[in-house]
mmCIF file of N, CA and C in Angstrom:
data_model
loop_
_atom_site.group_PDB
_atom_site.id
_atom_site.type_symbol
_atom_site.label_atom_id
_atom_site.label_comp_id
_atom_site.label_asym_id
_atom_site.label_seq_id
_atom_site.Cartn_x
_atom_site.Cartn_y
_atom_site.Cartn_z
ATOM 1 N N UNK A 12 0.830 -1.166 0.000
ATOM 2 C CA UNK A 12 0.000 0.000 0.000
ATOM 3 C C UNK A 12 0.889 1.249 0.000
ATOM 4 N N UNK A 13 0.702 2.103 -0.966
ATOM 5 C CA UNK A 13 1.481 3.327 -1.055
ATOM 6 C C UNK A 13 0.848 4.433 -0.242
ATOM 7 N N UNK A 14 1.705 5.236 0.371
ATOM 8 C CA UNK A 14 1.205 6.405 1.098
ATOM 9 C C UNK A 14 0.698 7.418 0.085
ATOM 10 N N UNK A 15 -0.408 8.041 0.377
ATOM 11 C CA UNK A 15 -0.975 9.040 -0.511
ATOM 12 C C UNK A 15 -1.016 10.378 0.203
ATOM 13 N N UNK A 16 -0.150 11.294 -0.224
ATOM 14 C CA UNK A 16 -0.062 12.584 0.427
ATOM 15 C C UNK A 16 -0.755 13.675 -0.372
ATOM 16 N N UNK A 17 -0.773 13.507 -1.676
ATOM 17 C CA UNK A 17 -1.369 14.535 -2.509
ATOM 18 C C UNK A 17 -1.713 13.929 -3.859
ATOM 19 N N UNK A 18 -2.840 14.324 -4.376
ATOM 20 C CA UNK A 18 -3.220 13.843 -5.696
ATOM 21 C C UNK A 18 -2.590 14.661 -6.804
ATOM 22 N N UNK A 19 -1.902 15.751 -6.467
ATOM 23 C CA UNK A 19 -1.348 16.630 -7.483
ATOM 24 C C UNK A 19 0.026 16.181 -7.972
ATOM 25 N N UNK A 20 0.638 15.224 -7.330
ATOM 26 C CA UNK A 20 1.966 14.753 -7.734
ATOM 27 C C UNK A 20 1.939 13.265 -8.019
ATOM 28 N N UNK A 21 2.656 12.886 -9.036
ATOM 29 C CA UNK A 21 2.794 11.469 -9.368
ATOM 30 C C UNK A 21 3.764 10.825 -8.368
ATOM 31 N N UNK A 22 3.406 9.660 -7.855
ATOM 32 C CA UNK A 22 4.267 8.938 -6.930
ATOM 33 C C UNK A 22 5.488 8.430 -7.685
ATOM 34 N N UNK A 23 6.657 8.681 -7.132
ATOM 35 C CA UNK A 23 7.904 8.196 -7.716
ATOM 36 C C UNK A 23 8.655 7.421 -6.647
ATOM 37 N N UNK A 24 8.726 6.124 -6.790
ATOM 38 C CA UNK A 24 9.446 5.327 -5.791
ATOM 39 C C UNK A 24 10.940 5.642 -5.828
ATOM 40 N N UNK A 25 11.564 5.581 -4.665
ATOM 41 C CA UNK A 25 13.009 5.775 -4.578
ATOM 42 C C UNK A 25 13.682 4.452 -4.231
ATOM 43 N N UNK A 26 14.931 4.350 -4.614
ATOM 44 C CA UNK A 26 15.735 3.170 -4.332
ATOM 45 C C UNK A 26 16.519 3.407 -3.048
ATOM 46 N N UNK A 27 16.328 2.514 -2.091
ATOM 47 C CA UNK A 27 16.860 2.716 -0.741
ATOM 48 C C UNK A 27 17.757 1.552 -0.333
ATOM 49 N N UNK A 28 18.888 1.891 0.289
ATOM 50 C CA UNK A 28 19.723 0.887 0.946
ATOM 51 C C UNK A 28 19.612 1.111 2.449
ATOM 52 N N UNK A 29 19.622 0.022 3.181
ATOM 53 C CA UNK A 29 19.375 0.049 4.626
ATOM 54 C C UNK A 29 20.536 -0.603 5.368
ATOM 55 N N UNK A 30 21.113 0.152 6.296
ATOM 56 C CA UNK A 30 22.254 -0.325 7.066
ATOM 57 C C UNK A 30 21.894 -0.374 8.544
ATOM 58 N N UNK A 31 21.967 -1.568 9.128
ATOM 59 C CA UNK A 31 21.810 -1.726 10.577
ATOM 60 C C UNK A 31 23.204 -1.871 11.169
ATOM 61 N N UNK A 32 23.507 -1.055 12.164
ATOM 62 C CA UNK A 32 24.792 -1.112 12.843
ATOM 63 C C UNK A 32 24.565 -1.702 14.222
ATOM 64 N N UNK A 33 25.188 -2.862 14.459
ATOM 65 C CA UNK A 33 25.010 -3.517 15.751
ATOM 66 C C UNK A 33 26.059 -4.600 15.947
ATOM 67 N N UNK A 34 26.550 -4.710 17.154
ATOM 68 C CA UNK A 34 27.456 -5.799 17.505
ATOM 69 C C UNK A 34 26.701 -7.056 17.897
ATOM 70 N N UNK A 35 25.386 -6.942 18.100
ATOM 71 C CA UNK A 35 24.624 -8.078 18.625
ATOM 72 C C UNK A 35 23.493 -8.548 17.714
ATOM 73 N N UNK A 36 23.046 -7.751 16.771
ATOM 74 C CA UNK A 36 21.889 -8.127 15.945
ATOM 75 C C UNK A 36 22.305 -8.981 14.756
ATOM 76 N N UNK A 37 21.362 -9.828 14.332
ATOM 77 C CA UNK A 37 21.502 -10.598 13.101
ATOM 78 C C UNK A 37 20.161 -10.518 12.385
ATOM 79 N N UNK A 38 20.007 -11.203 11.259
ATOM 80 C CA UNK A 38 18.759 -11.118 10.495
ATOM 81 C C UNK A 38 17.533 -11.480 11.333
ATOM 82 N N UNK A 39 17.681 -12.424 12.247
ATOM 83 C CA UNK A 39 16.542 -12.873 13.054
ATOM 84 C C UNK A 39 16.181 -11.898 14.175
ATOM 85 N N UNK A 40 17.159 -11.119 14.655
ATOM 86 C CA UNK A 40 16.909 -10.254 15.812
ATOM 87 C C UNK A 40 16.924 -8.760 15.483
ATOM 88 N N UNK A 41 17.090 -8.427 14.227
ATOM 89 C CA UNK A 41 17.157 -7.021 13.811
ATOM 90 C C UNK A 41 15.752 -6.460 13.604
ATOM 91 N N UNK A 42 15.080 -6.159 14.720
ATOM 92 C CA UNK A 42 13.691 -5.690 14.652
ATOM 93 C C UNK A 42 13.555 -4.347 13.945
ATOM 94 N N UNK A 43 14.444 -3.409 14.225
ATOM 95 C CA UNK A 43 14.327 -2.097 13.582
ATOM 96 C C UNK A 43 14.611 -2.200 12.082
ATOM 97 N N UNK A 44 15.588 -3.008 11.706
ATOM 98 C CA UNK A 44 15.884 -3.204 10.282
ATOM 99 C C UNK A 44 14.732 -3.863 9.552
ATOM 100 N N UNK A 45 14.116 -4.852 10.188
ATOM 101 C CA UNK A 45 12.964 -5.528 9.588
ATOM 102 C C UNK A 45 11.792 -4.557 9.445
ATOM 103 N N UNK A 46 11.553 -3.759 10.477
ATOM 104 C CA UNK A 46 10.465 -2.777 10.423
ATOM 105 C C UNK A 46 10.697 -1.793 9.267
ATOM 106 N N UNK A 47 11.915 -1.275 9.179
ATOM 107 C CA UNK A 47 12.223 -0.306 8.122
ATOM 108 C C UNK A 47 12.127 -0.945 6.739
ATOM 109 N N UNK A 48 12.638 -2.161 6.587
ATOM 110 C CA UNK A 48 12.563 -2.850 5.291
ATOM 111 C C UNK A 48 11.111 -3.065 4.879
ATOM 112 N N UNK A 49 10.284 -3.494 5.811
ATOM 113 C CA UNK A 49 8.863 -3.685 5.506
ATOM 114 C C UNK A 49 8.192 -2.363 5.159
ATOM 115 N N UNK A 50 8.526 -1.308 5.876
ATOM 116 C CA UNK A 50 7.936 0.006 5.609
ATOM 117 C C UNK A 50 8.331 0.518 4.234
ATOM 118 N N UNK A 51 9.566 0.293 3.859
ATOM 119 C CA UNK A 51 10.043 0.701 2.535
ATOM 120 C C UNK A 51 9.219 0.010 1.457
ATOM 121 N N UNK A 52 9.063 -1.287 1.579
ATOM 122 C CA UNK A 52 8.312 -2.059 0.579
ATOM 123 C C UNK A 52 6.828 -1.711 0.580
ATOM 124 N N UNK A 53 6.244 -1.588 1.765
ATOM 125 C CA UNK A 53 4.806 -1.323 1.866
ATOM 126 C C UNK A 53 4.421 0.052 1.316
ATOM 127 N N UNK A 54 5.340 0.984 1.323
ATOM 128 C CA UNK A 54 5.029 2.318 0.810
ATOM 129 C C UNK A 54 5.376 2.467 -0.667
ATOM 130 N N UNK A 55 5.785 1.366 -1.304
ATOM 131 C CA UNK A 55 6.007 1.383 -2.744
ATOM 132 C C UNK A 55 7.413 1.737 -3.177
ATOM 133 N N UNK A 56 8.339 1.828 -2.231
ATOM 134 C CA UNK A 56 9.725 2.135 -2.589
ATOM 135 C C UNK A 56 10.491 0.827 -2.798
ATOM 136 N N UNK A 57 11.721 0.937 -3.254
ATOM 137 C CA UNK A 57 12.526 -0.235 -3.593
ATOM 138 C C UNK A 57 13.677 -0.397 -2.606
ATOM 139 N N UNK A 58 13.724 -1.549 -1.940
ATOM 140 C CA UNK A 58 14.847 -1.862 -1.061
ATOM 141 C C UNK A 58 15.923 -2.507 -1.926
ATOM 142 N N UNK A 59 16.982 -1.766 -2.192
ATOM 143 C CA UNK A 59 18.043 -2.229 -3.076
ATOM 144 C C UNK A 59 18.987 -3.178 -2.350
ATOM 145 N N UNK A 60 19.348 -2.807 -1.122
ATOM 146 C CA UNK A 60 20.281 -3.626 -0.363
ATOM 147 C C UNK A 60 20.061 -3.391 1.126
ATOM 148 N N UNK A 61 20.244 -4.453 1.908
ATOM 149 C CA UNK A 61 20.127 -4.376 3.367
ATOM 150 C C UNK A 61 21.320 -5.103 3.960
ATOM 151 N N UNK A 62 22.034 -4.434 4.847
ATOM 152 C CA UNK A 62 23.199 -5.025 5.493
ATOM 153 C C UNK A 62 23.128 -4.804 6.993
ATOM 154 N N UNK A 63 23.719 -5.745 7.729
ATOM 155 C CA UNK A 63 23.941 -5.596 9.163
ATOM 156 C C UNK A 63 25.448 -5.639 9.348
ATOM 157 N N UNK A 64 26.000 -4.593 9.981
ATOM 158 C CA UNK A 64 27.439 -4.532 10.181
ATOM 159 C C UNK A 64 27.760 -4.284 11.646
ATOM 160 N N UNK A 65 28.940 -4.726 12.045
ATOM 161 C CA UNK A 65 29.423 -4.471 13.402
ATOM 162 C C UNK A 65 29.681 -2.981 13.567
ATOM 163 N N UNK A 66 29.657 -2.519 14.786
ATOM 164 C CA UNK A 66 29.844 -1.108 15.113
ATOM 165 C C UNK A 66 31.334 -0.762 15.034
ATOM 166 N N UNK A 67 31.839 -0.713 13.804
ATOM 167 C CA UNK A 67 33.240 -0.406 13.546
ATOM 168 C C UNK A 67 33.303 0.685 12.488
ATOM 169 N N UNK A 68 33.997 1.755 12.788
ATOM 170 C CA UNK A 68 34.033 2.938 11.945
ATOM 171 C C UNK A 68 34.339 2.621 10.485
ATOM 172 N N UNK A 69 35.417 1.883 10.232
ATOM 173 C CA UNK A 69 35.818 1.602 8.849
ATOM 174 C C UNK A 69 34.792 0.755 8.110
ATOM 175 N N UNK A 70 34.155 -0.160 8.796
ATOM 176 C CA UNK A 70 33.147 -1.014 8.162
ATOM 177 C C UNK A 70 31.887 -0.215 7.814
ATOM 178 N N UNK A 71 31.460 0.631 8.715
ATOM 179 C CA UNK A 71 30.295 1.480 8.444
ATOM 180 C C UNK A 71 30.602 2.393 7.265
ATOM 181 N N UNK A 72 31.768 3.044 7.301
ATOM 182 C CA UNK A 72 32.160 3.951 6.214
ATOM 183 C C UNK A 72 32.252 3.227 4.879
ATOM 184 N N UNK A 73 32.717 1.996 4.888
ATOM 185 C CA UNK A 73 32.840 1.217 3.653
ATOM 186 C C UNK A 73 31.496 1.135 2.930
ATOM 187 N N UNK A 74 30.450 0.753 3.655
ATOM 188 C CA UNK A 74 29.133 0.626 3.017
ATOM 189 C C UNK A 74 28.550 1.985 2.659
ATOM 190 N N UNK A 75 28.713 2.971 3.518
ATOM 191 C CA UNK A 75 28.204 4.298 3.187
ATOM 192 C C UNK A 75 28.854 4.832 1.918
ATOM 193 N N UNK A 76 30.168 4.711 1.808
ATOM 194 C CA UNK A 76 30.876 5.195 0.621
ATOM 195 C C UNK A 76 30.468 4.422 -0.619
ATOM 196 N N UNK A 77 30.346 3.116 -0.478
ATOM 197 C CA UNK A 77 29.936 2.267 -1.603
ATOM 198 C C UNK A 77 28.550 2.682 -2.103
ATOM 199 N N UNK A 78 27.624 2.881 -1.187
ATOM 200 C CA UNK A 78 26.251 3.200 -1.569
ATOM 201 C C UNK A 78 26.116 4.633 -2.080
ATOM 202 N N UNK A 79 26.874 5.559 -1.510
ATOM 203 C CA UNK A 79 26.834 6.942 -1.996
ATOM 204 C C UNK A 79 27.306 6.997 -3.453
ATOM 205 N N UNK A 80 28.251 6.152 -3.803
ATOM 206 C CA UNK A 80 28.803 6.138 -5.159
ATOM 207 C C UNK A 80 27.934 5.379 -6.154
ATOM 208 N N UNK A 81 26.970 4.625 -5.675
ATOM 209 C CA UNK A 81 26.117 3.802 -6.533
ATOM 210 C C UNK A 81 24.959 4.648 -7.063
ATOM 211 N N UNK A 82 24.942 4.882 -8.362
ATOM 212 C CA UNK A 82 23.915 5.725 -8.978
ATOM 213 C C UNK A 82 22.517 5.128 -8.901
ATOM 214 N N UNK A 83 22.407 3.830 -8.599
ATOM 215 C CA UNK A 83 21.090 3.191 -8.467
ATOM 216 C C UNK A 83 20.445 3.471 -7.114
ATOM 217 N N UNK A 84 21.228 3.986 -6.165
ATOM 218 C CA UNK A 84 20.723 4.217 -4.809
ATOM 219 C C UNK A 84 20.431 5.703 -4.624
ATOM 220 N N UNK A 85 19.179 5.993 -4.249
ATOM 221 C CA UNK A 85 18.759 7.375 -4.025
ATOM 222 C C UNK A 85 18.866 7.788 -2.559
ATOM 223 N N UNK A 86 18.649 6.827 -1.654
ATOM 224 C CA UNK A 86 18.558 7.124 -0.224
ATOM 225 C C UNK A 86 19.269 6.026 0.560
ATOM 226 N N UNK A 87 19.963 6.451 1.613
ATOM 227 C CA UNK A 87 20.571 5.499 2.550
ATOM 228 C C UNK A 87 19.940 5.760 3.918
ATOM 229 N N UNK A 88 19.419 4.697 4.518
ATOM 230 C CA UNK A 88 18.878 4.781 5.870
ATOM 231 C C UNK A 88 19.756 3.909 6.761
ATOM 232 N N UNK A 89 20.145 4.452 7.907
ATOM 233 C CA UNK A 89 20.883 3.619 8.855
ATOM 234 C C UNK A 89 20.165 3.643 10.196
ATOM 235 N N UNK A 90 20.327 2.555 10.913
ATOM 236 C CA UNK A 90 19.723 2.412 12.227
ATOM 237 C C UNK A 90 20.732 1.724 13.137
ATOM 238 N N UNK A 91 20.713 2.090 14.403
ATOM 239 C CA UNK A 91 21.583 1.450 15.375
ATOM 240 C C UNK A 91 22.927 2.145 15.526
ATOM 241 N N UNK A 92 23.671 1.685 16.519
ATOM 242 C CA UNK A 92 25.021 2.173 16.742
ATOM 243 C C UNK A 92 25.109 3.622 17.193
ATOM 244 N N UNK A 93 24.063 4.106 17.842
ATOM 245 C CA UNK A 93 24.047 5.519 18.214
ATOM 246 C C UNK A 93 23.996 5.726 19.722
ATOM 247 N N UNK A 94 24.475 4.761 20.468
ATOM 248 C CA UNK A 94 24.481 4.889 21.924
ATOM 249 C C UNK A 94 25.584 5.825 22.394
ATOM 250 N N UNK A 95 25.866 5.782 23.677
ATOM 251 C CA UNK A 95 26.835 6.701 24.265
ATOM 252 C C UNK A 95 28.162 6.044 24.636
ATOM 253 N N UNK A 96 28.341 4.778 24.282
ATOM 254 C CA UNK A 96 29.604 4.127 24.613
ATOM 255 C C UNK A 96 30.639 4.431 23.527
ATOM 256 N N UNK A 97 31.874 4.145 23.826
ATOM 257 C CA UNK A 97 32.953 4.373 22.861
ATOM 258 C C UNK A 97 32.799 3.492 21.617
ATOM 259 N N UNK A 98 32.092 2.374 21.723
ATOM 260 C CA UNK A 98 31.885 1.476 20.584
ATOM 261 C C UNK A 98 30.891 2.049 19.578
ATOM 262 N N UNK A 99 30.046 2.960 19.998
ATOM 263 C CA UNK A 99 28.991 3.485 19.132
ATOM 264 C C UNK A 99 29.549 4.604 18.263
ATOM 265 N N UNK A 100 29.838 4.269 16.997
ATOM 266 C CA UNK A 100 30.511 5.225 16.109
ATOM 267 C C UNK A 100 29.743 5.494 14.816
ATOM 268 N N UNK A 101 28.454 5.178 14.789
ATOM 269 C CA UNK A 101 27.667 5.414 13.579
ATOM 270 C C UNK A 101 27.643 6.893 13.204
ATOM 271 N N UNK A 102 27.414 7.743 14.171
ATOM 272 C CA UNK A 102 27.347 9.187 13.894
ATOM 273 C C UNK A 102 28.685 9.672 13.341
ATOM 274 N N UNK A 103 29.775 9.244 13.947
ATOM 275 C CA UNK A 103 31.099 9.652 13.477
ATOM 276 C C UNK A 103 31.367 9.159 12.051
ATOM 277 N N UNK A 104 30.938 7.948 11.737
ATOM 278 C CA UNK A 104 31.121 7.419 10.378
ATOM 279 C C UNK A 104 30.347 8.257 9.368
ATOM 280 N N UNK A 105 29.119 8.591 9.703
ATOM 281 C CA UNK A 105 28.311 9.432 8.810
ATOM 282 C C UNK A 105 28.963 10.800 8.614
ATOM 283 N N UNK A 106 29.475 11.391 9.688
ATOM 284 C CA UNK A 106 30.081 12.711 9.603
ATOM 285 C C UNK A 106 31.282 12.721 8.666
ATOM 286 N N UNK A 107 31.961 11.605 8.552
ATOM 287 C CA UNK A 107 33.116 11.534 7.662
ATOM 288 C C UNK A 107 32.716 11.348 6.199
ATOM 289 N N UNK A 108 31.446 11.030 5.953
ATOM 290 C CA UNK A 108 30.985 10.761 4.582
ATOM 291 C C UNK A 108 30.144 11.891 4.022
ATOM 292 N N UNK A 109 29.186 12.377 4.773
ATOM 293 C CA UNK A 109 28.245 13.337 4.188
ATOM 294 C C UNK A 109 28.868 14.716 3.993
ATOM 295 N N UNK A 110 28.256 15.444 3.060
ATOM 296 C CA UNK A 110 28.702 16.799 2.769
ATOM 297 C C UNK A 110 27.917 17.831 3.564
ATOM 298 N N UNK A 111 26.656 17.521 3.872
ATOM 299 C CA UNK A 111 25.809 18.466 4.589
ATOM 300 C C UNK A 111 24.903 17.700 5.526
ATOM 301 N N UNK A 112 24.866 18.126 6.772
ATOM 302 C CA UNK A 112 24.012 17.488 7.768
ATOM 303 C C UNK A 112 22.599 18.039 7.647
ATOM 304 N N UNK A 113 21.624 17.129 7.568
ATOM 305 C CA UNK A 113 20.219 17.568 7.513
ATOM 306 C C UNK A 113 19.407 16.812 8.533
#
């Protein structure tokens, strides 16, 4: 079911990659990743790729850089790895990749 916000614009699905950052989650226990993947599909968008990676700066950056360079991907969504411990480096990885914070 696609979300309908306005009848004046044609719906254009976007291609999305989804990154879950976690030292403990896997495909069976990644509830937020599953929720987001289902939401992407249910709203008529395209889930291009879904990955679960350990909370390691270089690994997170690897996928972000790869997906930013992929012309088939319009949007990158990440979830997890945003706690307050020294292991939580998702925000720092994003800061090293993006050009403008929004």
